[in-house]
Amino acid sequence: MRIAGRYGDYDIEDTAFATGGMAAVHRISGAELVFKRYATPVVEPARLGMLEELCALGRNVHGEGVPAVGDTVRDSLCWPIDLVTRRSGAVTGVVMPLLPGRFLRPGGSPRTLDFLLLRRAAPPSAEVRVAVLARLAGIFAWLEELRLVHGDLAPKNIAWCDAPAPGLCLIDVDGVAPADPPPSRGVSTPGWQDPRLVAGLIPAHDGASDRYALALALYRGLFLVPGNLARGADGRWPRPAAIPPDADPGLREALEATLGTPLDPDGRTAPGAWVELLDAAFPAGDAAALRRLDDAARPDRPPVVPAVPAPAPPDPPDPQPQKPPKPPKPRLSALPALWARLRRSPVATLRALAKRVVSVSFVAFVVVGLGWALISGLVGSVVDLAVSVRSLFDPPVVPHTKAGLALDVGECLVYPVNEKTLPVVGDCDELHWGQAFARLPLDVRTVTLGELAKGADAACGRRFAELDDDVRLGFASFALYPNVQAWQSGHRTAVCVLVRSNHAPWEGGRV
């Protein structure tokens, strides 16, 4: 297939070699280039202008001919070098450099940052880890100089190599945004999100978010700390407690300043400062400091697990007030007097007693009627309250085609309290539903509701199995799929959502 860019024509392979929820990547024949085809063309004016600037920057950095990738800080990003557009001006995709073979694993997939952070993945020596992480800090220092926000620093977006020299490449950079004003929306990766985003304090990652993710990558990459500093069940954030006692004081102070106060962005260490700190902590020719990192990463030594803050002690119970003694039961002294009255004048007494019984029966009837009405009203209110509360945690099964199928990767589905309104895209910090991690095309033999559900579950299950262990921990895959009417109107993708492993957003995936 041949496509026309602004600066040239390209022959691309029909089959994509990499796909995601928002784009598919095709090899370009006869060149060390790839074409990233967007699932939805870019039409927003601000985004179009940003792509124009990034393309100009990429052509300035990579130059003509075969682009060099990964040799210096500036060319360690896969900048777009051409745009493919429609007559209307919408951008349908970008042309970027092909990731060099030294950044790939034997099977051809990128050697992502996971293989540098995880002990079980046989990470490289401390010398390689320090060099790779220093390059990562240098890249983000340059992005700050350009006043750009990457917004999704995560292992899947980073490839590294150890030969012929340690290096690193930032894969996805066509989505970077200006730092000012701060982005109002963006993509993020679970486990690498800014705590301020998780807490709902910001709408999307900003420049300070890049600083937090960089510090987390350094913390895990230097000391091979397992897991991320996720918020605990009690709502508190753990501190970076796995820093070895003999770590460089400057590194310790910078890590604690950035990760120790997760909701305060002012004290986060700048990327340029990390470059200087790494140079000071591991000067060239000083093998002792690197040896200490290697010793801490030996397979026979258990990893230092970050300490989780102990839950706060419960408040002491309020003292129970002393109950007043029950008054003595009244004696039934009316019976002897009634018996004496019957003996004196039985007819008059029985007539008066009958009138009293009728009056008492009428009053009892009124009281019982009012009581029943009151109890019915209370029960109805309690039921309404229970339904409202239930809607927060277990929304009803309602077809909502537009909201679910419009969910982009990185966004989250939140069900509002009013069950008559559609689900909305909002904050990810919910109990039973969360972030969309993939949008996948559906391929079914017969268009029935059962086949659509089966195909969506299978596709999302396969993509979920490809996620990092840290992302899948405690979560399960949940597929949102179109009904037959939505399929016929053009909605032919499944949205894969991370949900708690013990609950789902609702009982059926048809949205």
Short mmCIF file of C-alpha atoms in Angstrom, two decimals:
data_model
loop_
_atom_site.label_atom_id
_atom_site.label_comp_id
_atom_site.label_asym_id
_atom_site.label_seq_id
_atom_site.Cartn_x
_atom_site.Cartn_y
_atom_site.Cartn_z
CA MET A 1 0.00 0.00 0.00
CA ARG A 2 1.30 3.44 -0.91
CA ILE A 3 0.68 6.53 1.19
CA ALA A 4 1.53 10.16 0.55
CA GLY A 5 3.12 12.29 3.24
CA ARG A 6 3.92 15.97 3.14
CA TYR A 7 7.59 15.30 2.47
CA GLY A 8 7.42 12.12 0.42
CA ASP A 9 5.58 8.95 -0.59
CA TYR A 10 5.97 5.64 1.24
CA ASP A 11 5.21 2.00 0.53
CA ILE A 12 3.90 0.41 3.72
CA GLU A 13 3.27 -3.22 4.52
CA ASP A 14 -0.41 -4.15 4.59
CA THR A 15 -0.19 -5.97 7.92
CA ALA A 16 0.67 -4.02 11.04
CA PHE A 17 3.47 -5.48 13.16
CA ALA A 18 2.24 -3.72 16.31
CA THR A 19 -1.25 -2.65 17.32
CA GLY A 20 -2.74 -0.78 20.24
CA GLY A 21 -5.98 0.79 21.25
CA MET A 22 -5.23 4.09 19.55
CA ALA A 23 -2.95 3.20 16.61
CA ALA A 24 -1.40 0.48 14.45
CA VAL A 25 2.24 0.51 13.32
CA HIS A 26 3.30 -0.62 9.80
CA ARG A 27 6.79 -1.16 8.41
CA ILE A 28 7.78 1.06 5.49
CA SER A 29 9.43 -0.93 2.72
CA GLY A 30 12.98 -0.02 1.78
CA ALA A 31 13.58 2.40 4.68
CA GLU A 32 14.32 2.32 8.40
CA LEU A 33 10.96 3.95 9.04
CA VAL A 34 7.50 3.03 10.28
CA PHE A 35 4.04 4.48 9.73
CA LYS A 36 1.88 4.92 12.82
CA ARG A 37 -1.73 4.95 11.66
CA TYR A 38 -4.15 6.54 14.13
CA ALA A 39 -7.41 4.74 14.85
CA THR A 40 -9.12 8.14 14.90
CA PRO A 41 -7.70 10.94 12.73
CA VAL A 42 -6.55 14.06 14.56
CA VAL A 43 -8.78 17.05 13.80
CA GLU A 44 -8.44 19.27 16.87
CA PRO A 45 -6.66 22.51 15.84
CA ALA A 46 -4.41 22.66 18.91
CA ARG A 47 -3.33 19.07 18.45
CA LEU A 48 -2.73 19.56 14.73
CA GLY A 49 -0.51 22.53 15.48
CA MET A 50 1.44 20.50 18.03
CA LEU A 51 2.01 17.69 15.52
CA GLU A 52 3.30 20.24 13.02
CA GLU A 53 5.85 21.50 15.56
CA LEU A 54 6.91 17.99 16.57
CA CYS A 55 7.40 17.01 12.93
CA ALA A 56 9.57 20.08 12.35
CA LEU A 57 11.57 19.23 15.47
CA GLY A 58 11.95 15.61 14.33
CA ARG A 59 13.21 16.58 10.88
CA ASN A 60 15.68 18.96 12.49
CA VAL A 61 16.96 16.29 14.90
CA HIS A 62 17.02 13.21 12.66
CA GLY A 63 17.97 14.97 9.43
CA GLU A 64 17.81 13.43 5.98
CA GLY A 65 18.54 9.84 5.00
CA VAL A 66 18.65 7.04 7.56
CA PRO A 67 17.77 8.62 10.92
CA ALA A 68 20.14 7.97 13.80
CA VAL A 69 18.29 6.80 16.90
CA GLY A 70 19.66 6.37 20.40
CA ASP A 71 23.13 7.86 19.94
CA THR A 72 22.59 11.14 21.80
CA VAL A 73 20.02 12.61 24.15
CA ARG A 74 18.24 14.47 21.36
CA ASP A 75 17.94 11.53 18.97
CA SER A 76 16.95 9.13 21.75
CA LEU A 77 13.30 9.96 21.03
CA CYS A 78 11.36 8.59 18.05
CA TRP A 79 10.26 12.00 16.81
CA PRO A 80 7.79 12.08 13.90
CA ILE A 81 9.45 13.22 10.67
CA ASP A 82 6.42 13.35 8.35
CA LEU A 83 2.64 13.70 8.56
CA VAL A 84 0.04 11.88 6.48
CA THR A 85 -3.08 14.00 6.08
CA ARG A 86 -6.43 14.08 4.35
CA ARG A 87 -7.61 16.89 2.09
CA SER A 88 -9.53 18.29 5.06
CA GLY A 89 -6.27 18.66 6.99
CA ALA A 90 -6.95 15.84 9.45
CA VAL A 91 -3.81 13.86 10.31
CA THR A 92 -4.31 10.12 9.83
CA GLY A 93 -0.83 9.09 10.99
CA VAL A 94 2.85 9.96 11.34
CA VAL A 95 6.08 8.58 9.90
CA MET A 96 8.73 7.85 12.52
CA PRO A 97 12.16 6.17 12.70
CA LEU A 98 12.25 2.42 13.11
CA LEU A 99 13.55 1.29 16.48
CA PRO A 100 17.08 -0.09 15.89
CA GLY A 101 17.70 -3.79 16.43
CA ARG A 102 19.92 -3.26 19.48
CA PHE A 103 16.81 -2.12 21.40
CA LEU A 104 14.92 -5.34 20.61
CA ARG A 105 14.76 -8.68 22.38
CA PRO A 106 15.55 -11.92 20.53
CA GLY A 107 11.88 -12.35 19.58
CA GLY A 108 11.73 -8.90 17.99
CA SER A 109 9.76 -7.07 20.69
CA PRO A 110 11.20 -3.93 22.36
CA ARG A 111 13.40 -4.48 25.42
CA THR A 112 11.22 -2.34 27.65
CA LEU A 113 12.15 -0.87 30.99
CA ASP A 114 10.57 -3.84 32.78
CA PHE A 115 13.64 -5.89 31.90
CA LEU A 116 15.80 -3.37 33.74
CA LEU A 117 13.60 -2.98 36.84
CA LEU A 118 12.48 -6.51 37.69
CA ARG A 119 14.78 -8.93 39.52
CA ARG A 120 13.08 -11.96 37.97
CA ALA A 121 13.82 -10.58 34.49
CA ALA A 122 17.61 -10.90 35.01
CA PRO A 123 18.35 -7.14 34.94
CA PRO A 124 21.75 -5.90 33.73
CA SER A 125 24.66 -4.88 35.90
CA ALA A 126 24.59 -1.74 38.01
CA GLU A 127 26.90 -0.03 35.53
CA VAL A 128 24.40 -0.51 32.70
CA ARG A 129 21.41 0.45 34.87
CA VAL A 130 23.03 3.69 35.99
CA ALA A 131 24.00 4.63 32.42
CA VAL A 132 20.53 3.87 31.04
CA LEU A 133 18.77 5.79 33.82
CA ALA A 134 21.13 8.74 33.39
CA ARG A 135 20.15 8.88 29.70
CA LEU A 136 16.48 8.77 30.72
CA ALA A 137 17.02 11.72 33.07
CA GLY A 138 18.86 13.58 30.30
CA ILE A 139 15.96 13.06 27.88
CA PHE A 140 13.43 14.50 30.31
CA ALA A 141 15.75 17.36 31.16
CA TRP A 142 15.74 18.28 27.47
CA LEU A 143 11.94 17.97 27.30
CA GLU A 144 11.71 20.42 30.20
CA GLU A 145 14.00 22.81 28.32
CA LEU A 146 11.59 22.57 25.39
CA ARG A 147 8.70 23.13 27.85
CA LEU A 148 7.07 19.87 26.77
CA VAL A 149 5.19 17.28 28.83
CA HIS A 150 5.44 13.61 27.92
CA GLY A 151 2.74 12.53 30.36
CA ASP A 152 3.14 8.74 30.14
CA LEU A 153 6.59 7.75 31.37
CA ALA A 154 6.06 4.01 31.79
CA PRO A 155 8.08 0.86 30.99
CA LYS A 156 6.11 0.09 27.80
CA ASN A 157 7.15 3.43 26.26
CA ILE A 158 10.88 2.97 26.88
CA ALA A 159 13.36 0.64 25.16
CA TRP A 160 16.99 0.21 26.25
CA CYS A 161 20.14 -1.60 25.20
CA ASP A 162 23.43 -2.58 26.83
CA ALA A 163 25.58 -2.98 23.71
CA PRO A 164 27.56 -1.71 21.98
CA ALA A 165 27.02 0.94 24.68
CA PRO A 166 24.21 1.44 27.18
CA GLY A 167 21.44 3.48 25.62
CA LEU A 168 17.75 4.24 25.79
CA CYS A 169 15.01 5.32 23.41
CA LEU A 170 11.65 6.93 24.20
CA ILE A 171 9.26 5.23 21.79
CA ASP A 172 6.01 7.21 21.78
CA VAL A 173 6.60 10.96 21.61
CA ASP A 174 3.97 12.09 19.10
CA GLY A 175 1.58 12.62 22.01
CA VAL A 176 3.67 15.12 23.98
CA ALA A 177 1.95 18.39 24.89
CA PRO A 178 2.97 21.92 25.86
CA ALA A 179 3.73 22.37 29.55
CA ASP A 180 1.86 25.67 29.71
CA PRO A 181 -1.07 25.64 30.01
CA PRO A 182 -1.05 22.22 31.71
CA PRO A 183 -2.77 19.45 29.72
CA SER A 184 -6.45 18.93 30.45
CA ARG A 185 -6.50 15.32 29.27
CA GLY A 186 -4.03 12.60 28.38
CA VAL A 187 -3.06 8.94 28.55
CA SER A 188 -1.50 7.37 31.63
CA THR A 189 -0.40 3.90 32.70
CA PRO A 190 -1.69 2.26 35.90
CA GLY A 191 1.10 1.92 38.44
CA TRP A 192 2.95 4.94 37.02
CA GLN A 193 0.33 7.59 37.61
CA ASP A 194 0.92 10.79 39.52
CA PRO A 195 -0.70 10.46 42.99
CA ARG A 196 -2.31 13.84 42.35
CA LEU A 197 -4.10 12.33 39.35
CA VAL A 198 -5.21 9.33 41.40
CA ALA A 199 -6.50 11.66 44.13
CA GLY A 200 -8.38 13.78 41.59
CA LEU A 201 -6.30 16.91 42.19
CA ILE A 202 -5.35 17.34 38.51
CA PRO A 203 -7.24 16.36 35.33
CA ALA A 204 -4.19 14.96 33.52
CA HIS A 205 -0.45 14.53 33.90
CA ASP A 206 1.66 17.69 33.79
CA GLY A 207 5.35 18.52 34.03
CA ALA A 208 5.48 17.67 37.72
CA SER A 209 3.97 14.27 36.86
CA ASP A 210 6.94 13.55 34.57
CA ARG A 211 9.23 14.36 37.51
CA TYR A 212 7.39 11.93 39.78
CA ALA A 213 7.49 9.08 37.23
CA LEU A 214 11.19 9.70 36.57
CA ALA A 215 11.98 9.50 40.29
CA LEU A 216 9.96 6.27 40.52
CA ALA A 217 11.91 4.77 37.61
CA LEU A 218 15.20 5.72 39.29
CA TYR A 219 14.07 4.35 42.65
CA ARG A 220 13.10 1.01 41.14
CA GLY A 221 15.90 0.82 38.59
CA LEU A 222 18.79 1.64 40.90
CA PHE A 223 17.75 -0.54 43.84
CA LEU A 224 15.50 -3.10 42.04
CA VAL A 225 12.60 -2.35 44.37
CA PRO A 226 9.56 -4.51 43.52
CA GLY A 227 6.22 -2.85 42.96
CA ASN A 228 5.19 0.78 42.84
CA LEU A 229 4.30 3.18 45.63
CA ALA A 230 0.56 2.66 45.28
CA ARG A 231 -1.93 4.15 47.71
CA GLY A 232 -2.90 1.83 50.54
CA ALA A 233 -6.39 0.64 51.42
CA ASP A 234 -6.49 3.21 54.23
CA GLY A 235 -5.92 6.05 51.74
CA ARG A 236 -2.33 6.76 52.75
CA TRP A 237 0.74 6.67 50.49
CA PRO A 238 3.84 4.64 51.44
CA ARG A 239 7.22 6.30 51.64
CA PRO A 240 10.27 5.17 49.61
CA ALA A 241 11.49 3.01 52.47
CA ALA A 242 13.59 0.57 50.42
CA ILE A 243 16.57 2.89 49.85
CA PRO A 244 19.67 0.99 51.09
CA PRO A 245 21.35 2.44 54.19
CA ASP A 246 24.63 2.98 52.31
CA ALA A 247 23.00 4.82 49.38
CA ASP A 248 24.42 8.17 48.34
CA PRO A 249 22.98 10.91 50.63
CA GLY A 250 22.17 13.16 47.70
CA LEU A 251 20.18 10.43 45.94
CA ARG A 252 18.38 9.57 49.17
CA GLU A 253 17.39 13.19 49.80
CA ALA A 254 16.15 13.70 46.23
CA LEU A 255 14.13 10.47 46.21
CA GLU A 256 12.50 11.22 49.55
CA ALA A 257 11.73 14.80 48.47
CA THR A 258 9.97 13.58 45.31
CA LEU A 259 8.35 10.32 46.40
CA GLY A 260 7.96 10.94 50.14
CA THR A 261 5.39 13.74 49.76
CA PRO A 262 3.42 12.43 46.77
CA LEU A 263 0.70 15.10 46.76
CA ASP A 264 3.10 18.05 46.90
CA PRO A 265 4.64 18.79 43.47
CA ASP A 266 6.80 21.70 44.60
CA GLY A 267 9.59 19.59 46.08
CA ARG A 268 9.98 17.18 43.15
CA THR A 269 13.51 16.90 41.81
CA ALA A 270 14.14 18.29 38.32
CA PRO A 271 15.49 15.89 35.65
CA GLY A 272 18.63 18.00 35.19
CA ALA A 273 19.39 17.66 38.88
CA TRP A 274 19.11 13.87 38.58
CA VAL A 275 21.81 13.87 35.89
CA GLU A 276 24.18 15.71 38.25
CA LEU A 277 23.26 13.53 41.23
CA LEU A 278 23.93 10.31 39.31
CA ASP A 279 27.29 11.66 38.12
CA ALA A 280 28.20 12.56 41.70
CA ALA A 281 27.01 9.27 43.22
CA PHE A 282 28.63 7.07 40.57
CA PRO A 283 31.68 8.93 39.21
CA ALA A 284 33.57 7.38 36.35
CA GLY A 285 36.16 4.90 37.57
CA ASP A 286 34.54 4.46 41.01
CA ALA A 287 33.76 0.75 41.03
CA ALA A 288 32.92 0.59 44.75
CA ALA A 289 29.59 2.41 44.44
CA LEU A 290 28.53 0.24 41.49
CA ARG A 291 29.61 -2.88 43.36
CA ARG A 292 27.27 -1.99 46.23
CA LEU A 293 24.35 -1.83 43.81
CA ASP A 294 25.36 -5.18 42.29
CA ASP A 295 25.57 -6.75 45.75
CA ALA A 296 22.09 -5.51 46.60
CA ALA A 297 20.75 -7.04 43.37
CA ARG A 298 22.26 -10.51 43.78
CA PRO A 299 19.66 -13.24 43.16
CA ASP A 300 20.44 -14.92 46.48
CA ARG A 301 19.59 -11.76 48.43
CA PRO A 302 15.91 -11.06 49.05
CA PRO A 303 14.72 -7.70 47.75
CA VAL A 304 14.06 -4.90 50.15
CA VAL A 305 10.30 -4.54 50.22
CA PRO A 306 9.02 -1.01 50.81
CA ALA A 307 7.40 -0.58 54.17
CA VAL A 308 3.67 -0.04 54.09
CA PRO A 309 2.47 2.47 56.69
CA ALA A 310 0.60 0.86 59.52
CA PRO A 311 -3.05 1.82 59.66
CA ALA A 312 -3.92 4.52 62.13
CA PRO A 313 -5.25 3.20 65.46
CA PRO A 314 -9.02 3.40 65.73
CA ASP A 315 -10.52 6.19 67.75
CA PRO A 316 -11.51 5.15 71.27
CA PRO A 317 -15.21 4.42 71.56
CA ASP A 318 -17.39 7.07 73.08
CA PRO A 319 -18.37 6.25 76.67
CA GLN A 320 -21.86 4.81 76.82
CA PRO A 321 -24.21 6.84 79.03
CA GLN A 322 -25.76 5.08 81.99
CA LYS A 323 -29.28 3.90 81.20
CA PRO A 324 -31.86 5.07 83.74
CA PRO A 325 -33.51 2.28 85.69
CA LYS A 326 -36.81 1.06 84.29
CA PRO A 327 -39.86 2.27 86.22
CA PRO A 328 -41.84 -0.46 87.98
CA LYS A 329 -44.74 -1.91 86.02
CA PRO A 330 -48.13 -0.51 87.14
CA ARG A 331 -50.36 -2.88 89.06
CA LEU A 332 -53.66 -3.89 87.44
CA SER A 333 -55.78 -2.27 90.17
CA ALA A 334 -58.75 -1.48 87.85
CA LEU A 335 -60.12 -5.06 87.77
CA PRO A 336 -61.44 -5.23 91.38
CA ALA A 337 -63.25 -1.86 90.95
CA LEU A 338 -64.84 -3.00 87.68
CA TRP A 339 -66.09 -6.22 89.33
CA ALA A 340 -67.69 -4.28 92.18
CA ARG A 341 -69.44 -1.93 89.71
CA LEU A 342 -70.85 -4.89 87.75
CA ARG A 343 -72.39 -6.32 90.91
CA ARG A 344 -74.09 -3.02 91.77
CA SER A 345 -75.56 -2.15 88.29
CA PRO A 346 -74.72 -4.72 85.65
CA VAL A 347 -76.81 -3.22 82.76
CA ALA A 348 -75.46 0.32 83.04
CA THR A 349 -71.93 -0.95 83.47
CA LEU A 350 -72.09 -3.17 80.40
CA ARG A 351 -73.63 -0.33 78.33
CA ALA A 352 -70.82 2.07 79.36
CA LEU A 353 -68.21 -0.61 78.72
CA ALA A 354 -69.57 -1.20 75.20
CA LYS A 355 -69.34 2.52 74.38
CA ARG A 356 -65.76 2.57 75.70
CA VAL A 357 -64.82 -0.45 73.60
CA VAL A 358 -66.23 1.19 70.43
CA SER A 359 -64.31 4.42 71.16
CA VAL A 360 -61.12 2.55 71.87
CA SER A 361 -61.54 0.45 68.70
CA PHE A 362 -61.98 3.58 66.57
CA VAL A 363 -58.91 5.20 68.07
CA ALA A 364 -56.94 1.97 67.63
CA PHE A 365 -58.04 1.78 63.99
CA VAL A 366 -56.88 5.35 63.35
CA VAL A 367 -53.58 4.77 65.15
CA VAL A 368 -52.91 1.52 63.30
CA GLY A 369 -53.72 3.18 59.95
CA LEU A 370 -51.40 6.10 60.61
CA GLY A 371 -48.69 3.75 61.84
CA TRP A 372 -48.95 1.58 58.75
CA ALA A 373 -48.70 4.62 56.47
CA LEU A 374 -45.65 5.86 58.41
CA ILE A 375 -43.94 2.46 58.27
CA SER A 376 -44.65 2.15 54.53
CA GLY A 377 -43.14 5.57 53.92
CA LEU A 378 -40.06 4.73 55.97
CA VAL A 379 -39.61 1.41 54.18
CA GLY A 380 -39.94 3.14 50.81
CA SER A 381 -37.35 5.74 51.81
CA VAL A 382 -34.97 3.04 52.99
CA VAL A 383 -35.43 1.15 49.73
CA ASP A 384 -34.81 4.32 47.71
CA LEU A 385 -31.71 5.02 49.76
CA ALA A 386 -30.48 1.45 49.27
CA VAL A 387 -31.02 1.73 45.52
CA SER A 388 -29.10 5.01 45.44
CA VAL A 389 -26.23 3.57 47.45
CA ARG A 390 -26.24 0.40 45.33
CA SER A 391 -25.95 2.49 42.19
CA LEU A 392 -22.59 3.73 43.46
CA PHE A 393 -21.11 0.26 43.71
CA ASP A 394 -23.20 -2.04 41.51
CA PRO A 395 -24.78 -0.11 38.62
CA PRO A 396 -27.72 -1.73 36.87
CA VAL A 397 -27.47 -3.43 33.52
CA VAL A 398 -28.47 -0.69 31.08
CA PRO A 399 -27.43 -0.38 27.42
CA HIS A 400 -25.20 2.69 27.14
CA THR A 401 -23.60 2.50 23.72
CA LYS A 402 -22.15 5.99 23.40
CA ALA A 403 -20.28 6.38 26.69
CA GLY A 404 -18.64 2.96 26.86
CA LEU A 405 -17.56 2.63 23.24
CA ALA A 406 -16.23 6.20 23.15
CA LEU A 407 -13.84 5.40 25.99
CA ASP A 408 -10.23 5.91 24.91
CA VAL A 409 -7.24 4.02 26.23
CA GLY A 410 -6.08 5.59 29.48
CA GLU A 411 -9.50 7.06 30.30
CA CYS A 412 -11.77 5.67 32.99
CA LEU A 413 -15.45 4.83 33.13
CA VAL A 414 -17.30 6.29 36.11
CA TYR A 415 -20.97 5.59 36.74
CA PRO A 416 -22.80 8.62 38.17
CA VAL A 417 -25.20 8.41 41.08
CA ASN A 418 -28.22 9.13 38.90
CA GLU A 419 -28.77 5.86 37.06
CA LYS A 420 -30.82 7.59 34.36
CA THR A 421 -27.72 9.32 32.99
CA LEU A 422 -24.96 7.77 30.93
CA PRO A 423 -21.65 6.68 32.40
CA VAL A 424 -19.04 9.39 32.09
CA VAL A 425 -15.30 9.50 31.60
CA GLY A 426 -13.68 10.68 34.80
CA ASP A 427 -11.33 9.92 37.66
CA CYS A 428 -9.91 6.40 37.85
CA ASP A 429 -10.07 6.12 41.62
CA GLU A 430 -13.15 3.92 41.87
CA LEU A 431 -13.78 0.64 43.68
CA HIS A 432 -15.14 -1.59 40.97
CA TRP A 433 -14.16 -0.15 37.63
CA GLY A 434 -11.20 1.64 36.24
CA GLN A 435 -8.99 2.40 33.32
CA ALA A 436 -9.39 1.30 29.71
CA PHE A 437 -6.15 -0.42 28.70
CA ALA A 438 -6.97 -1.32 25.09
CA ARG A 439 -9.35 -0.75 22.18
CA LEU A 440 -9.43 -3.78 19.90
CA PRO A 441 -11.16 -4.47 16.60
CA LEU A 442 -13.78 -7.22 16.75
CA ASP A 443 -13.78 -10.04 14.21
CA VAL A 444 -16.85 -12.28 14.47
CA ARG A 445 -18.26 -14.88 12.08
CA THR A 446 -21.91 -14.21 12.81
CA VAL A 447 -23.15 -10.92 14.24
CA THR A 448 -25.06 -12.03 17.31
CA LEU A 449 -24.91 -10.72 20.83
CA GLY A 450 -23.34 -13.96 22.03
CA GLU A 451 -20.63 -13.93 19.37
CA LEU A 452 -19.82 -10.26 20.05
CA ALA A 453 -19.47 -10.94 23.76
CA LYS A 454 -17.36 -14.03 23.14
CA GLY A 455 -15.05 -12.25 20.72
CA ALA A 456 -14.62 -9.22 23.00
CA ASP A 457 -13.84 -11.36 26.05
CA ALA A 458 -11.27 -13.39 24.14
CA ALA A 459 -9.54 -10.33 22.64
CA CYS A 460 -9.39 -8.44 25.93
CA GLY A 461 -8.21 -11.56 27.74
CA ARG A 462 -5.28 -11.96 25.37
CA ARG A 463 -4.30 -8.29 25.66
CA PHE A 464 -4.67 -8.42 29.47
CA ALA A 465 -2.22 -11.35 29.60
CA GLU A 466 0.34 -9.19 27.79
CA LEU A 467 0.26 -6.45 30.45
CA ASP A 468 3.02 -6.10 33.01
CA ASP A 469 2.67 -8.16 36.16
CA ASP A 470 2.58 -4.99 38.24
CA VAL A 471 -0.40 -3.73 36.23
CA ARG A 472 -2.36 -7.01 36.37
CA LEU A 473 -1.85 -7.53 40.10
CA GLY A 474 -5.25 -7.38 41.80
CA PHE A 475 -7.12 -6.69 38.56
CA ALA A 476 -9.06 -8.61 35.96
CA SER A 477 -10.06 -7.84 32.38
CA PHE A 478 -13.57 -6.65 31.59
CA ALA A 479 -14.78 -6.27 27.98
CA LEU A 480 -17.22 -3.60 26.80
CA TYR A 481 -18.69 -4.64 23.45
CA PRO A 482 -21.35 -3.32 21.04
CA ASN A 483 -24.79 -4.78 20.65
CA VAL A 484 -26.04 -5.81 17.23
CA GLN A 485 -27.55 -2.39 16.49
CA ALA A 486 -24.31 -0.62 17.43
CA TRP A 487 -22.30 -3.06 15.28
CA GLN A 488 -24.49 -2.33 12.27
CA SER A 489 -24.02 1.42 12.82
CA GLY A 490 -20.23 1.10 12.73
CA HIS A 491 -19.18 0.47 16.36
CA ARG A 492 -16.98 -2.60 15.80
CA THR A 493 -14.40 -2.37 18.55
CA ALA A 494 -14.18 -3.74 22.07
CA VAL A 495 -12.95 -1.59 24.97
CA CYS A 496 -10.92 -3.50 27.56
CA VAL A 497 -11.19 -2.18 31.12
CA LEU A 498 -9.23 -3.01 34.25
CA VAL A 499 -11.57 -4.01 37.08
CA ARG A 500 -11.04 -5.36 40.54
CA SER A 501 -10.52 -9.10 40.40
CA ASN A 502 -13.43 -9.75 42.76
CA HIS A 503 -16.00 -7.44 41.15
CA ALA A 504 -17.04 -6.14 37.75
CA PRO A 505 -18.64 -2.82 36.88
CA TRP A 506 -21.91 -4.57 36.13
CA GLU A 507 -23.16 -8.00 35.21
CA GLY A 508 -23.12 -7.67 31.41
CA GLY A 509 -20.55 -6.12 29.13
CA ARG A 510 -22.99 -4.84 26.51
CA VAL A 511 -22.81 -1.03 26.65
#
